[in-house]
Amino acid sequence: AVSFNKMAESLSLQIHQLEEYGDLQRQFTSDVSHELRTPLTTVRMAADLIADGAEDLDPATRRASELMIAELDRFEMLLGDLLEISRHDAGVADLSAERVDMRQCIDAAYQPLQVVAQESGTEMILDVPDEPVPASVDSRRVERVLRNLIANTIDHSEGNPVVVALRADDHVVACSVTDQGVGLKPEQEELVFNRFWRADPSRERRTGGTGLGLAIAREDVLLHGGRLEAHGVPGRGSCFRLRLPLEPGGPVDTEPLP
């Protein structure tokens, strides 16, 4: 009994230390992200000034300027994602739900990625109802989720068609994004939502992702009380399915889309 109690106390102490370490790590991520904003803004201003006079630069310097602008874009995106994930970790992310047509969320998410899809030769097929699909959601967060899902499938579709489908029943609205690309192994269906996880580190991201997109997407969906799931077959493709309650706090126990 004495040995058991000592073991229990030791485990409790280790759990407490791990919780403190996790809190410190999250605070560190948030603080560093905020502190990097100021120097990044200064560098951005200088880079934009150089880019404005690009026609007067020699080819090598012009190319260096283009690379700097591209990397600054990626850096700003990463900082934004780090700040967003730190808000979720701290439990301060808030939901601004409003009545919207889910078809508009899909359109807003898809439009910025049209050029990327065309450049990669990926045909985008939108399978949405003719009638409005109203739901009370945070449209900014839902659009970000859908944008991440669509961008992810473009990166992994191998140029094959991508289908974005939308359906709803009396309680749940569902959206699926399906590709016919490299697919997923069963053990990867949860790993894809881990931060910075990549199935193939050598694969180039056409959409310039930061590695946090799907992790933030799942947090945004959980904030709605919804579910975000992945399923795939290696070499045949993958499907990401988003399910949200039509009203905040409502049930998510039906499947308008398989």
mmCIF file of C-alpha atoms in Angstrom:
data_model
loop_
_atom_site.group_PDB
_atom_site.id
_atom_site.type_symbol
_atom_site.label_atom_id
_atom_site.label_comp_id
_atom_site.label_asym_id
_atom_site.label_seq_id
_atom_site.Cartn_x
_atom_site.Cartn_y
_atom_site.Cartn_z
ATOM 1 C CA ALA A 1 0.000 0.000 0.000
ATOM 2 C CA VAL A 2 2.865 2.388 0.833
ATOM 3 C CA SER A 3 4.584 1.600 -2.516
ATOM 4 C CA PHE A 4 1.316 2.086 -4.377
ATOM 5 C CA ASN A 5 0.702 5.461 -2.705
ATOM 6 C CA LYS A 6 4.247 6.606 -3.548
ATOM 7 C CA MET A 7 3.732 5.592 -7.165
ATOM 8 C CA ALA A 8 0.414 7.465 -7.288
ATOM 9 C CA GLU A 9 2.000 10.593 -5.799
ATOM 10 C CA SER A 10 4.871 10.397 -8.285
ATOM 11 C CA LEU A 11 2.457 10.067 -11.218
ATOM 12 C CA SER A 12 0.358 12.960 -9.933
ATOM 13 C CA LEU A 13 3.470 15.148 -9.646
ATOM 14 C CA GLN A 14 4.574 14.268 -13.188
ATOM 15 C CA ILE A 15 1.102 15.012 -14.583
ATOM 16 C CA HIS A 16 1.113 18.397 -12.819
ATOM 17 C CA GLN A 17 4.575 19.189 -14.195
ATOM 18 C CA LEU A 18 3.475 18.241 -17.717
ATOM 19 C CA GLU A 19 0.393 20.473 -17.427
ATOM 20 C CA GLU A 20 2.573 23.386 -16.299
ATOM 21 C CA TYR A 21 4.992 22.730 -19.154
ATOM 22 C CA GLY A 22 2.092 22.662 -21.641
ATOM 23 C CA ASP A 23 0.781 25.987 -20.321
ATOM 24 C CA LEU A 24 4.248 27.563 -20.564
ATOM 25 C CA GLN A 25 4.703 26.218 -24.080
ATOM 26 C CA ARG A 26 1.365 27.661 -25.231
ATOM 27 C CA GLN A 27 2.135 31.024 -23.607
ATOM 28 C CA PHE A 28 5.556 31.039 -25.243
ATOM 29 C CA THR A 29 4.046 30.384 -28.681
ATOM 30 C CA SER A 30 1.563 33.199 -28.210
ATOM 31 C CA ASP A 31 4.157 35.686 -26.871
ATOM 32 C CA VAL A 32 6.700 34.957 -29.601
ATOM 33 C CA SER A 33 4.043 35.278 -32.306
ATOM 34 C CA HIS A 34 3.008 38.686 -30.973
ATOM 35 C CA GLU A 35 6.599 39.918 -30.587
ATOM 36 C CA LEU A 36 7.480 38.926 -34.165
ATOM 37 C CA ARG A 37 4.721 41.126 -35.557
ATOM 38 C CA THR A 38 6.664 44.397 -35.237
ATOM 39 C CA PRO A 39 9.940 43.366 -36.930
ATOM 40 C CA LEU A 40 7.975 41.491 -39.588
ATOM 41 C CA THR A 41 5.978 44.636 -40.377
ATOM 42 C CA THR A 42 9.233 46.605 -40.737
ATOM 43 C CA VAL A 43 10.753 43.983 -43.039
ATOM 44 C CA ARG A 44 7.527 43.885 -45.069
ATOM 45 C CA MET A 45 7.618 47.662 -45.594
ATOM 46 C CA ALA A 46 11.248 47.496 -46.742
ATOM 47 C CA ALA A 47 10.539 44.538 -49.061
ATOM 48 C CA ASP A 48 7.543 46.319 -50.614
ATOM 49 C CA LEU A 49 9.681 49.416 -51.177
ATOM 50 C CA ILE A 50 12.289 47.325 -53.019
ATOM 51 C CA ALA A 51 9.595 45.512 -55.022
ATOM 52 C CA ASP A 52 8.077 48.843 -56.133
ATOM 53 C CA GLY A 53 11.329 49.662 -57.929
ATOM 54 C CA ALA A 54 11.820 46.146 -59.331
ATOM 55 C CA GLU A 55 12.010 47.386 -62.945
ATOM 56 C CA ASP A 56 15.259 49.225 -62.099
ATOM 57 C CA LEU A 57 16.920 46.153 -60.588
ATOM 58 C CA ASP A 58 19.169 43.665 -62.324
ATOM 59 C CA PRO A 59 17.569 40.208 -62.935
ATOM 60 C CA ALA A 60 19.306 38.487 -59.997
ATOM 61 C CA THR A 61 18.284 41.190 -57.511
ATOM 62 C CA ARG A 62 14.739 41.260 -58.919
ATOM 63 C CA ARG A 63 14.465 37.510 -58.413
ATOM 64 C CA ALA A 64 15.775 37.863 -54.859
ATOM 65 C CA SER A 65 13.097 40.487 -54.207
ATOM 66 C CA GLU A 66 10.363 38.168 -55.524
ATOM 67 C CA LEU A 67 11.579 35.320 -53.309
ATOM 68 C CA MET A 68 11.671 37.622 -50.275
ATOM 69 C CA ILE A 69 8.085 38.774 -50.874
ATOM 70 C CA ALA A 70 6.896 35.155 -51.286
ATOM 71 C CA GLU A 71 8.606 34.029 -48.075
ATOM 72 C CA LEU A 72 7.259 37.047 -46.176
ATOM 73 C CA ASP A 73 3.746 36.088 -47.303
ATOM 74 C CA ARG A 74 4.318 32.588 -45.936
ATOM 75 C CA PHE A 75 5.843 33.969 -42.727
ATOM 76 C CA GLU A 76 2.820 36.213 -42.123
ATOM 77 C CA MET A 77 0.488 33.282 -42.765
ATOM 78 C CA LEU A 78 2.408 31.122 -40.279
ATOM 79 C CA LEU A 79 2.296 33.857 -37.625
ATOM 80 C CA GLY A 80 -1.453 34.232 -38.110
ATOM 81 C CA ASP A 81 -1.946 30.481 -37.747
ATOM 82 C CA LEU A 82 0.254 30.337 -34.635
ATOM 83 C CA LEU A 83 -1.769 33.120 -33.013
ATOM 84 C CA GLU A 84 -5.026 31.397 -33.935
ATOM 85 C CA ILE A 85 -3.939 28.007 -32.571
ATOM 86 C CA SER A 86 -2.723 29.672 -29.360
ATOM 87 C CA ARG A 87 -6.190 31.226 -28.905
ATOM 88 C CA HIS A 88 -7.753 27.781 -29.183
ATOM 89 C CA ASP A 89 -5.195 26.358 -26.739
ATOM 90 C CA ALA A 90 -5.943 29.128 -24.248
ATOM 91 C CA GLY A 91 -9.694 28.589 -24.618
ATOM 92 C CA VAL A 92 -10.336 32.203 -25.618
ATOM 93 C CA ALA A 93 -11.466 31.573 -29.208
ATOM 94 C CA ASP A 94 -15.017 32.897 -29.564
ATOM 95 C CA LEU A 95 -17.844 31.937 -31.903
ATOM 96 C CA SER A 96 -19.715 34.683 -33.772
ATOM 97 C CA ALA A 97 -22.605 32.687 -35.181
ATOM 98 C CA GLU A 98 -25.003 34.176 -37.705
ATOM 99 C CA ARG A 99 -27.574 32.819 -40.148
ATOM 100 C CA VAL A 100 -25.855 32.227 -43.495
ATOM 101 C CA ASP A 101 -26.317 30.210 -46.656
ATOM 102 C CA MET A 102 -23.688 27.469 -46.557
ATOM 103 C CA ARG A 103 -23.400 27.635 -50.352
ATOM 104 C CA GLN A 104 -21.915 31.119 -49.960
ATOM 105 C CA CYS A 105 -19.300 29.755 -47.522
ATOM 106 C CA ILE A 106 -18.235 27.165 -50.102
ATOM 107 C CA ASP A 107 -18.057 29.810 -52.825
ATOM 108 C CA ALA A 108 -16.003 32.171 -50.636
ATOM 109 C CA ALA A 109 -13.593 29.338 -49.786
ATOM 110 C CA TYR A 110 -13.291 28.092 -53.362
ATOM 111 C CA GLN A 111 -12.831 31.372 -55.266
ATOM 112 C CA PRO A 112 -9.300 32.220 -53.985
ATOM 113 C CA LEU A 113 -8.125 28.700 -54.936
ATOM 114 C CA GLN A 114 -9.466 28.658 -58.492
ATOM 115 C CA VAL A 115 -6.190 29.817 -60.027
ATOM 116 C CA VAL A 116 -4.192 27.218 -58.061
ATOM 117 C CA ALA A 117 -6.565 24.469 -59.205
ATOM 118 C CA GLN A 118 -6.265 25.579 -62.819
ATOM 119 C CA GLU A 119 -2.465 25.741 -62.660
ATOM 120 C CA SER A 120 -2.321 22.171 -61.286
ATOM 121 C CA GLY A 121 -4.869 20.931 -63.842
ATOM 122 C CA THR A 122 -7.332 19.980 -61.102
ATOM 123 C CA GLU A 123 -11.006 20.050 -62.090
ATOM 124 C CA MET A 124 -13.222 21.334 -59.263
ATOM 125 C CA ILE A 125 -16.761 19.900 -59.188
ATOM 126 C CA LEU A 126 -19.279 21.650 -56.925
ATOM 127 C CA ASP A 127 -22.203 19.401 -55.950
ATOM 128 C CA VAL A 128 -24.496 21.768 -54.035
ATOM 129 C CA PRO A 129 -28.313 22.059 -53.811
ATOM 130 C CA ASP A 130 -30.149 24.596 -55.943
ATOM 131 C CA GLU A 131 -31.998 25.897 -52.882
ATOM 132 C CA PRO A 132 -30.310 27.838 -50.021
ATOM 133 C CA VAL A 133 -28.854 25.785 -47.166
ATOM 134 C CA PRO A 134 -29.231 28.064 -44.108
ATOM 135 C CA ALA A 135 -27.304 27.400 -40.888
ATOM 136 C CA SER A 136 -26.251 29.406 -37.840
ATOM 137 C CA VAL A 137 -22.452 29.327 -38.003
ATOM 138 C CA ASP A 138 -19.395 31.546 -37.734
ATOM 139 C CA SER A 139 -18.957 32.102 -41.464
ATOM 140 C CA ARG A 140 -15.340 33.302 -41.116
ATOM 141 C CA ARG A 141 -14.309 30.094 -39.375
ATOM 142 C CA VAL A 142 -16.339 27.816 -41.654
ATOM 143 C CA GLU A 143 -14.866 29.455 -44.761
ATOM 144 C CA ARG A 144 -11.380 28.948 -43.322
ATOM 145 C CA VAL A 145 -12.116 25.266 -42.642
ATOM 146 C CA LEU A 146 -13.401 24.712 -46.178
ATOM 147 C CA ARG A 147 -10.521 26.667 -47.696
ATOM 148 C CA ASN A 148 -8.029 24.459 -45.840
ATOM 149 C CA LEU A 149 -9.805 21.269 -46.896
ATOM 150 C CA ILE A 150 -9.988 22.304 -50.561
ATOM 151 C CA ALA A 151 -6.356 23.489 -50.598
ATOM 152 C CA ASN A 152 -5.270 20.206 -49.028
ATOM 153 C CA THR A 153 -7.057 18.126 -51.657
ATOM 154 C CA ILE A 154 -5.600 20.222 -54.505
ATOM 155 C CA ASP A 155 -2.123 19.512 -53.116
ATOM 156 C CA HIS A 156 -2.788 15.752 -52.977
ATOM 157 C CA SER A 157 -5.201 15.122 -55.862
ATOM 158 C CA GLU A 158 -2.422 14.413 -58.404
ATOM 159 C CA GLY A 159 -4.351 16.547 -60.912
ATOM 160 C CA ASN A 160 -7.485 14.388 -60.661
ATOM 161 C CA PRO A 161 -10.954 15.925 -60.129
ATOM 162 C CA VAL A 162 -11.978 17.177 -56.673
ATOM 163 C CA VAL A 163 -15.643 17.046 -55.645
ATOM 164 C CA VAL A 164 -17.057 19.446 -53.035
ATOM 165 C CA ALA A 165 -20.522 18.290 -51.908
ATOM 166 C CA LEU A 166 -23.068 19.946 -49.599
ATOM 167 C CA ARG A 167 -26.174 18.422 -48.025
ATOM 168 C CA ALA A 168 -28.384 19.055 -44.991
ATOM 169 C CA ASP A 169 -31.195 17.373 -43.057
ATOM 170 C CA ASP A 170 -33.381 18.643 -40.203
ATOM 171 C CA HIS A 171 -30.505 18.972 -37.720
ATOM 172 C CA VAL A 172 -27.130 18.727 -39.474
ATOM 173 C CA VAL A 173 -25.390 20.340 -42.439
ATOM 174 C CA ALA A 174 -22.550 18.349 -44.002
ATOM 175 C CA CYS A 175 -19.870 19.197 -46.518
ATOM 176 C CA SER A 176 -17.410 16.715 -47.991
ATOM 177 C CA VAL A 177 -14.281 17.327 -50.061
ATOM 178 C CA THR A 178 -13.215 14.250 -52.019
ATOM 179 C CA ASP A 179 -10.207 13.701 -54.252
ATOM 180 C CA GLN A 180 -8.812 10.823 -56.311
ATOM 181 C CA GLY A 181 -5.179 11.333 -55.381
ATOM 182 C CA VAL A 182 -2.593 9.645 -53.192
ATOM 183 C CA GLY A 183 -5.129 8.752 -50.482
ATOM 184 C CA LEU A 184 -4.597 7.980 -46.802
ATOM 185 C CA LYS A 185 -3.606 4.897 -44.854
ATOM 186 C CA PRO A 186 -5.948 3.945 -41.963
ATOM 187 C CA GLU A 187 -3.405 5.038 -39.336
ATOM 188 C CA GLN A 188 -3.087 8.455 -41.030
ATOM 189 C CA GLU A 189 -6.764 9.385 -40.777
ATOM 190 C CA GLU A 190 -6.207 11.010 -37.366
ATOM 191 C CA LEU A 191 -2.588 12.045 -37.897
ATOM 192 C CA VAL A 192 -3.593 14.482 -40.664
ATOM 193 C CA PHE A 193 -5.062 16.779 -37.987
ATOM 194 C CA ASN A 194 -1.808 16.914 -36.008
ATOM 195 C CA ARG A 195 0.193 20.124 -36.125
ATOM 196 C CA PHE A 196 2.912 20.219 -38.784
ATOM 197 C CA TRP A 197 2.334 16.556 -39.700
ATOM 198 C CA ARG A 198 2.978 15.649 -43.338
ATOM 199 C CA ALA A 199 2.476 12.231 -44.927
ATOM 200 C CA ASP A 200 5.173 12.990 -47.497
ATOM 201 C CA PRO A 201 7.676 15.675 -46.394
ATOM 202 C CA SER A 202 9.087 15.881 -49.920
ATOM 203 C CA ARG A 203 5.728 16.844 -51.463
ATOM 204 C CA GLU A 204 5.509 20.489 -52.512
ATOM 205 C CA ARG A 205 2.574 22.518 -51.213
ATOM 206 C CA ARG A 206 1.086 24.368 -54.186
ATOM 207 C CA THR A 207 -1.178 26.366 -51.874
ATOM 208 C CA GLY A 208 1.623 27.515 -49.548
ATOM 209 C CA GLY A 209 0.229 25.918 -46.391
ATOM 210 C CA THR A 210 1.869 26.321 -42.983
ATOM 211 C CA GLY A 211 1.244 22.829 -41.613
ATOM 212 C CA LEU A 212 -1.331 24.147 -39.126
ATOM 213 C CA GLY A 213 -4.350 24.413 -41.431
ATOM 214 C CA LEU A 214 -6.043 21.096 -40.639
ATOM 215 C CA ALA A 215 -5.266 21.404 -36.909
ATOM 216 C CA ILE A 216 -6.955 24.824 -36.825
ATOM 217 C CA ALA A 217 -9.804 23.476 -38.972
ATOM 218 C CA ARG A 218 -10.601 20.762 -36.434
ATOM 219 C CA GLU A 219 -10.481 23.286 -33.565
ATOM 220 C CA ASP A 220 -12.858 25.591 -35.466
ATOM 221 C CA VAL A 221 -15.262 22.700 -36.052
ATOM 222 C CA LEU A 222 -15.136 21.601 -32.395
ATOM 223 C CA LEU A 223 -15.892 25.201 -31.396
ATOM 224 C CA HIS A 224 -19.149 24.824 -33.378
ATOM 225 C CA GLY A 225 -19.895 21.518 -31.641
ATOM 226 C CA GLY A 226 -19.376 19.737 -34.950
ATOM 227 C CA ARG A 227 -17.165 16.965 -36.300
ATOM 228 C CA LEU A 228 -14.398 16.836 -38.876
ATOM 229 C CA GLU A 229 -13.361 13.408 -40.124
ATOM 230 C CA ALA A 230 -10.970 12.011 -42.727
ATOM 231 C CA HIS A 231 -11.087 8.747 -44.636
ATOM 232 C CA GLY A 232 -8.885 7.455 -47.415
ATOM 233 C CA VAL A 233 -7.659 4.542 -49.454
ATOM 234 C CA PRO A 234 -3.981 4.525 -50.523
ATOM 235 C CA GLY A 235 -3.682 5.217 -54.234
ATOM 236 C CA ARG A 236 -7.406 5.851 -54.667
ATOM 237 C CA GLY A 237 -8.059 9.103 -52.844
ATOM 238 C CA SER A 238 -9.331 10.650 -49.643
ATOM 239 C CA CYS A 239 -12.466 12.292 -48.290
ATOM 240 C CA PHE A 240 -12.747 14.951 -45.588
ATOM 241 C CA ARG A 241 -16.224 15.396 -44.141
ATOM 242 C CA LEU A 242 -17.407 18.350 -42.085
ATOM 243 C CA ARG A 243 -20.626 18.106 -40.057
ATOM 244 C CA LEU A 244 -22.101 21.051 -38.168
ATOM 245 C CA PRO A 245 -25.353 21.503 -36.215
ATOM 246 C CA LEU A 246 -27.822 23.771 -37.993
ATOM 247 C CA GLU A 247 -28.218 25.621 -34.688
ATOM 248 C CA PRO A 248 -25.470 26.135 -32.061
ATOM 249 C CA GLY A 249 -25.570 23.370 -29.458
ATOM 250 C CA GLY A 250 -27.736 21.151 -31.641
ATOM 251 C CA PRO A 251 -27.139 17.410 -32.186
ATOM 252 C CA VAL A 252 -24.647 16.089 -34.733
ATOM 253 C CA ASP A 253 -25.786 12.481 -34.875
ATOM 254 C CA THR A 254 -26.992 12.137 -38.476
ATOM 255 C CA GLU A 255 -25.127 11.842 -41.786
ATOM 256 C CA PRO A 256 -26.567 13.939 -44.642
ATOM 257 C CA LEU A 257 -23.450 12.866 -46.589
ATOM 258 C CA PRO A 258 -21.925 9.367 -46.305
#
